[in-house]
CSV table of C-alpha atoms in Angstrom, one decimal:
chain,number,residue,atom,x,y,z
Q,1374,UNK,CA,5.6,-0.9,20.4
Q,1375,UNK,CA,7.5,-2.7,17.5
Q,1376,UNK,CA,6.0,-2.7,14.1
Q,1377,UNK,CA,6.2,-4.8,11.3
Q,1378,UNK,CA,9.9,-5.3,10.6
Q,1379,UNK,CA,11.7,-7.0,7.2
Q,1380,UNK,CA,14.4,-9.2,6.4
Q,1381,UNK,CA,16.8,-7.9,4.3
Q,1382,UNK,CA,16.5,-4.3,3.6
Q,1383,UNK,CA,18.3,-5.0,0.8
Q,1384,UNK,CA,18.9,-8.0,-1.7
Q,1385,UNK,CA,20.8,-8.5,-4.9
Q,1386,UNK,CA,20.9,-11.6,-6.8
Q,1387,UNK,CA,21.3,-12.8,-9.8
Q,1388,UNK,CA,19.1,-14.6,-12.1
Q,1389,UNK,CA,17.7,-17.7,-11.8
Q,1390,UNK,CA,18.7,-17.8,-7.7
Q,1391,UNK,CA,16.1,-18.1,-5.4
Q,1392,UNK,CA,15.4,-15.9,-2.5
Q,1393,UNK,CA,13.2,-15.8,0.6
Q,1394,UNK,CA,12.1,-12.9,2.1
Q,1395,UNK,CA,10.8,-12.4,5.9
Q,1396,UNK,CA,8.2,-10.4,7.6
Q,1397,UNK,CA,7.7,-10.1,11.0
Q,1398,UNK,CA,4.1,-8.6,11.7
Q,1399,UNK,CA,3.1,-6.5,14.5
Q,1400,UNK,CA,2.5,-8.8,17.7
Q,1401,UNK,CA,-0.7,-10.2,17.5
Q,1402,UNK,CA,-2.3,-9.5,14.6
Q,1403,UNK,CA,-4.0,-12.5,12.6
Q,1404,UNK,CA,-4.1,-11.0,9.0
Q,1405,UNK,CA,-0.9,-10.3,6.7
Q,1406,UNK,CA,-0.4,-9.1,3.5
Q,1407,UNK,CA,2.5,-9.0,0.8
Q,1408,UNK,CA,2.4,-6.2,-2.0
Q,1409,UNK,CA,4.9,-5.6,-4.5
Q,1410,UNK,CA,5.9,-1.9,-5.5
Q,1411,UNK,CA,7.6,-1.7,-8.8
Q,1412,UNK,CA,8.0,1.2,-11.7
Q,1413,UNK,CA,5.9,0.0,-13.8
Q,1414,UNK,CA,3.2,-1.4,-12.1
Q,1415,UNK,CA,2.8,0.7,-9.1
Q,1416,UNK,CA,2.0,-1.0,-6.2
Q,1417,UNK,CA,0.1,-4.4,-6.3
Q,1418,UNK,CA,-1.4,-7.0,-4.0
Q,1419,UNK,CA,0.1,-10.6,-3.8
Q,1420,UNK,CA,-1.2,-12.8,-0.8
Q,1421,UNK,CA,-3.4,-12.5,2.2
Q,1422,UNK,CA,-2.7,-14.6,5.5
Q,1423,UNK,CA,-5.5,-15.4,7.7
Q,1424,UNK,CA,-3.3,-17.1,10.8
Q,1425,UNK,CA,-1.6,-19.9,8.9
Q,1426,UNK,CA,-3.8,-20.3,6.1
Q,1427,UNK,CA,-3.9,-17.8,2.6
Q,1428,UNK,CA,-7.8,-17.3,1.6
Q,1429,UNK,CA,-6.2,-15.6,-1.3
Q,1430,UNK,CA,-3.2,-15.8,-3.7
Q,1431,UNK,CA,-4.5,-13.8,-6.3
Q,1432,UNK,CA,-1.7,-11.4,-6.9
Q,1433,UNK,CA,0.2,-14.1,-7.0
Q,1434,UNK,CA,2.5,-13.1,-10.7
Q,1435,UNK,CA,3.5,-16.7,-11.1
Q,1436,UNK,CA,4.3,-20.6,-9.9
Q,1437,UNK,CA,7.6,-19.3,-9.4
Q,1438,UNK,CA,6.2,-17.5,-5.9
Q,1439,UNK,CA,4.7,-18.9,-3.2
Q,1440,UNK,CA,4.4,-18.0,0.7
Q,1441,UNK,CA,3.8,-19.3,4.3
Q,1442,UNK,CA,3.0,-18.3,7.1
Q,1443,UNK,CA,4.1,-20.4,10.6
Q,1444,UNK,CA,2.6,-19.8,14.0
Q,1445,UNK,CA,0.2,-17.2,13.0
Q,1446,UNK,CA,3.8,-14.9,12.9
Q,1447,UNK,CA,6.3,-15.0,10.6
Q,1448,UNK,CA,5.9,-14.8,7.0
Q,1449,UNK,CA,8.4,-16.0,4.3
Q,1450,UNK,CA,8.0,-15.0,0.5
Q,1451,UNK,CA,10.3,-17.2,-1.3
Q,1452,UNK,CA,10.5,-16.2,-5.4
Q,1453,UNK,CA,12.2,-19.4,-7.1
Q,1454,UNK,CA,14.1,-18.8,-10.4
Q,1455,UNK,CA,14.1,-15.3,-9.8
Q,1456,UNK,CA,14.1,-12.9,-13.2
Q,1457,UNK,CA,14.6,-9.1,-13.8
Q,1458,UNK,CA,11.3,-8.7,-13.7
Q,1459,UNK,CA,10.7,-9.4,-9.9
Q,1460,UNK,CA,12.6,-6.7,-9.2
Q,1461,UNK,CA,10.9,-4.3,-6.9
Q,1462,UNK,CA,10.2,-3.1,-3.2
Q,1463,UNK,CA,8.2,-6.1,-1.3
Q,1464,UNK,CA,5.7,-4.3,1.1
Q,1465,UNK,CA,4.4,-6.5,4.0
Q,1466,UNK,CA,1.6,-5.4,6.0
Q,1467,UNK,CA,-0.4,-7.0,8.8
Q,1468,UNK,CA,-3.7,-6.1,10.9
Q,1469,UNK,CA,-5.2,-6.8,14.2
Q,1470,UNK,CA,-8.3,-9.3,14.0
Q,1471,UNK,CA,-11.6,-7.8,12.6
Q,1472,UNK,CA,-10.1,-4.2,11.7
Q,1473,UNK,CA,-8.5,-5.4,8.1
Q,1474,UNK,CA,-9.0,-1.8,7.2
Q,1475,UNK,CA,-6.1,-1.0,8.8
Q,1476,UNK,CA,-2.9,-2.5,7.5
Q,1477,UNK,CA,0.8,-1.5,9.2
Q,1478,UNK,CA,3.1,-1.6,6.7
Q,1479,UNK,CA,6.9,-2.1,6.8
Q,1480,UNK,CA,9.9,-1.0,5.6
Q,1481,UNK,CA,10.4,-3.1,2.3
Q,1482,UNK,CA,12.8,-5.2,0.7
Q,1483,UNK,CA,14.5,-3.9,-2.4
Q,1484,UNK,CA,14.6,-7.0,-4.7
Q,1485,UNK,CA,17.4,-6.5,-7.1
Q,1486,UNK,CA,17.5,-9.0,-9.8
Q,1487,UNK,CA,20.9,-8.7,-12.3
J,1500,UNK,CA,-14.0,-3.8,-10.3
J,1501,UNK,CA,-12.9,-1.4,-8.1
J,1502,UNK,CA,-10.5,1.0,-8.7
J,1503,UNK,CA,-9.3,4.5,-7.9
J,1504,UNK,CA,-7.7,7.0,-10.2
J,1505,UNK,CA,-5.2,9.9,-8.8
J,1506,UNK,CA,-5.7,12.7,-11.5
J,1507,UNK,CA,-2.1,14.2,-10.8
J,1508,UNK,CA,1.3,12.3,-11.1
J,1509,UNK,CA,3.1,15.0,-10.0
J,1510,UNK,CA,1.9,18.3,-8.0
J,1511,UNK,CA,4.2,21.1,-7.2
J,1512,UNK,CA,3.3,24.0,-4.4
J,1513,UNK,CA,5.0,27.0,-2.3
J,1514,UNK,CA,5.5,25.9,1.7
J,1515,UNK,CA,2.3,27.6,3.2
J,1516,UNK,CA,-0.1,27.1,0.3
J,1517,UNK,CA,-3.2,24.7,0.1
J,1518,UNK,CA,-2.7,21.1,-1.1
J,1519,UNK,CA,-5.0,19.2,-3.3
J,1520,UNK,CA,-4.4,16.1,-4.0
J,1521,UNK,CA,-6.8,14.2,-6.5
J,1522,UNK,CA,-8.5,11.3,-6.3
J,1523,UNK,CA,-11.7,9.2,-8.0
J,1524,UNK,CA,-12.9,5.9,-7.1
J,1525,UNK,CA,-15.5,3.3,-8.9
J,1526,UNK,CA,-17.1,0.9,-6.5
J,1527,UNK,CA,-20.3,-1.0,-6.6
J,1528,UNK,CA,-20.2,-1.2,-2.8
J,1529,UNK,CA,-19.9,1.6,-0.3
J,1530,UNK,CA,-16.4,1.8,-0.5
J,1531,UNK,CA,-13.3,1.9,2.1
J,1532,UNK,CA,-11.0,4.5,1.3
J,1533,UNK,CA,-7.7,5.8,2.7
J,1534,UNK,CA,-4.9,8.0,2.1
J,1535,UNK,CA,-1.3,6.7,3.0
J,1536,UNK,CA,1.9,8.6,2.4
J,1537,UNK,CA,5.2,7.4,1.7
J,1538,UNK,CA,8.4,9.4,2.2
J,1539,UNK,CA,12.1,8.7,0.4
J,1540,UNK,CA,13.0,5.4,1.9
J,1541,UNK,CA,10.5,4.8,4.5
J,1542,UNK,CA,7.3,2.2,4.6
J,1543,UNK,CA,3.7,3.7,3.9
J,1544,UNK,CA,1.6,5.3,6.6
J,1545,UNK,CA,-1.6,5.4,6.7
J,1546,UNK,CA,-2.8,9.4,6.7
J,1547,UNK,CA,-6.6,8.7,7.4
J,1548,UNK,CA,-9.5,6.2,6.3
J,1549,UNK,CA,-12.7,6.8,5.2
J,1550,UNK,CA,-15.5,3.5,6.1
J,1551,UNK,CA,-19.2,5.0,5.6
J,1552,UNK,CA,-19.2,7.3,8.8
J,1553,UNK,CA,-18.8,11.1,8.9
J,1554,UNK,CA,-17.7,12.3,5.0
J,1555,UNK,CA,-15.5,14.6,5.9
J,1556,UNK,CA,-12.4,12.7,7.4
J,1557,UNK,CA,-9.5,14.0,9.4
J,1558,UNK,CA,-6.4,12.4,9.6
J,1559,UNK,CA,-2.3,13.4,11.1
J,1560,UNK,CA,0.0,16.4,10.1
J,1561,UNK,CA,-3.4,17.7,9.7
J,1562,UNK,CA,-4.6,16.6,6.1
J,1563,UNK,CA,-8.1,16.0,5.7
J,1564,UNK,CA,-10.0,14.2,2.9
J,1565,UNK,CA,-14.1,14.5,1.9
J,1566,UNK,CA,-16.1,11.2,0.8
J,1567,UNK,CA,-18.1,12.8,-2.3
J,1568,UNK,CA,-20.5,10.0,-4.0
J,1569,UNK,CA,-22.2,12.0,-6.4
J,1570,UNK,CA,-19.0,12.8,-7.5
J,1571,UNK,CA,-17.4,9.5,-6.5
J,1572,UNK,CA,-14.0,11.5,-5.3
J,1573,UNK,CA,-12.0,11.6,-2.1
J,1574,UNK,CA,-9.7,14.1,-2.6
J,1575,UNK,CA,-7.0,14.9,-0.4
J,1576,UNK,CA,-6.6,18.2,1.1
J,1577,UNK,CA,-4.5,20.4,4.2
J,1578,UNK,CA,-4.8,24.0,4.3
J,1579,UNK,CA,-1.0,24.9,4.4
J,1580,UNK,CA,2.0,23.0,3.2
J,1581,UNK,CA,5.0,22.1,5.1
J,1582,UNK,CA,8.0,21.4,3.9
J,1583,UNK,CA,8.0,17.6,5.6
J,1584,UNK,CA,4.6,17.1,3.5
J,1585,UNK,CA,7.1,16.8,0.2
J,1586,UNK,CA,6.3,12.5,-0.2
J,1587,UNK,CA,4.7,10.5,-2.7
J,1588,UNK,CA,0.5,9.5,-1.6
J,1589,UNK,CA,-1.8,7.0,-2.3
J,1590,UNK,CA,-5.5,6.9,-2.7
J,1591,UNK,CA,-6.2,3.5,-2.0
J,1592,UNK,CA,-9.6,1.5,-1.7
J,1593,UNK,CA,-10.4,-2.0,0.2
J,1594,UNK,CA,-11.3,-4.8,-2.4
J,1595,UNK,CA,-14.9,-5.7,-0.8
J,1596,UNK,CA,-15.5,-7.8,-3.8
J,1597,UNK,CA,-13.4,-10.5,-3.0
J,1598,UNK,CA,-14.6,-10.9,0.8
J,1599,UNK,CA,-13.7,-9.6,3.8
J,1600,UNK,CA,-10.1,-9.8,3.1
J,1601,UNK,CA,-9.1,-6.6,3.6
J,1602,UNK,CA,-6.7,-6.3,0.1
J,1603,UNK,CA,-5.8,-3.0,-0.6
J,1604,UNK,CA,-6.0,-2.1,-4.6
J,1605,UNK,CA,-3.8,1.3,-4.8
J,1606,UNK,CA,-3.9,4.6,-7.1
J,1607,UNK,CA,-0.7,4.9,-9.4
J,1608,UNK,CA,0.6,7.8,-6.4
J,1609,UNK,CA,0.9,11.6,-6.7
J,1610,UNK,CA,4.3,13.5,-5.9
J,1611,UNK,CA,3.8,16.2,-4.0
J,1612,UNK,CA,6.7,18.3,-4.0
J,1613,UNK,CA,7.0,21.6,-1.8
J,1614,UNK,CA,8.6,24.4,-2.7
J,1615,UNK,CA,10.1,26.8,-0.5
């Protein structure tokens, strides 16, 4: 079956743009998860979805990210006022209810910030 | 905290050799440990997981890993290399502490690179 796919593969922008970034997680899994991968800090956790709702932000760098999650689907992680310091891989993951051991990941978006 | 270390940044062996691929862990709680890989340009996959069963784990392409406590390791292991083994892993360990959420804190990654 499908796995988790993200939207873009790719994106450049410049700084102080916003951009939103898309995750489509495996059908019918509850939890999802964002990570960021990046040279210097290896890869860290940002935000957990339970359905619609996010039991933890933690990772969360700063104000200037946030996410949502609509229809216990699609995810959006939108970095406002982006710098060069966001830039990175975004990893999304998701997992099928009660086995949160077990993320899929997917392919990534390479965040380029100029 | 929990947290795992990978000893290696960087290991190097001939196709048809053993792997080892390092890893220690700190946990107050019976950890969750796993093993993904990541090759050039593709997402992670998870290799195997360890969750307080058998402590000898096996997982694809035929890599294995053993749950140590006293030693508090889970190192990574498969008995001959391939040349499709040549990726970057992570030792990676669920973050009981803040729930049953499920986050994943990873290791800083190991290269393997295979030589032919």
């Amino acid at each position: 079956g499908a796995g988790v796919s993200q939207s873009p593969s790719n994106k450049v922008t410049e700084k102080g743009k916003d951009v939103e970034l898309r995750c489509d997680p495996i059908s019918g899994h509850t939890a999802l998860y964002w990570y960021r991968q990046s040279l210097g800090q290896g890869l860290e956790f940002l935000i957990y979805f339970q359905g619609n709702s996010a039991p933890d932000k933690s990772g969360l760098p700063s104000d200037r990210f946030s996410a949502e999650r609509t229809g216990g689907s699609v995810s959006t992680l939108t970095i406002q006022r982006t710098q060069q310091e966001d830039s990175a891989v975004y990893l999304c993951a998701s997992s099928a209810e009660g086995t949160t051991d077990t993320q899929y990941f997917g392919p990534g978006t390479r965040l380029t910030v100029l | 905290a929990q947290s795992v270390t990978q000893l290696d940044s960087h290991v190097s062996v001939s196709e048809g050799t053993p792997v080892l691929l390092r890893c220690n862990y700190s946990s107050s709680y019976s950890p969750s440990l796993f093993w993904y890989v990541q090759h050039p340009n593709k997402g992670l996959q998870l290799l195997l997981k360890y969750t307080s069963a058998a402590t000898l784990v096996k997982g694809i392409n035929g890599f294995e890993a053993e749950f140590k406590k006293s030693e508090t390791s889970f190192h990574l292991t498969k008995p001959s290399a391939h040349m499709s083994d040549a990726a970057e892993y992570f030792c990676v360990v669920s973050d009981h502490l803040s729930g049953n959420t499920g986050k994943l804190i990873f290791g800083q990654g190991t290269t393997l690179q295979v030589k032919p």
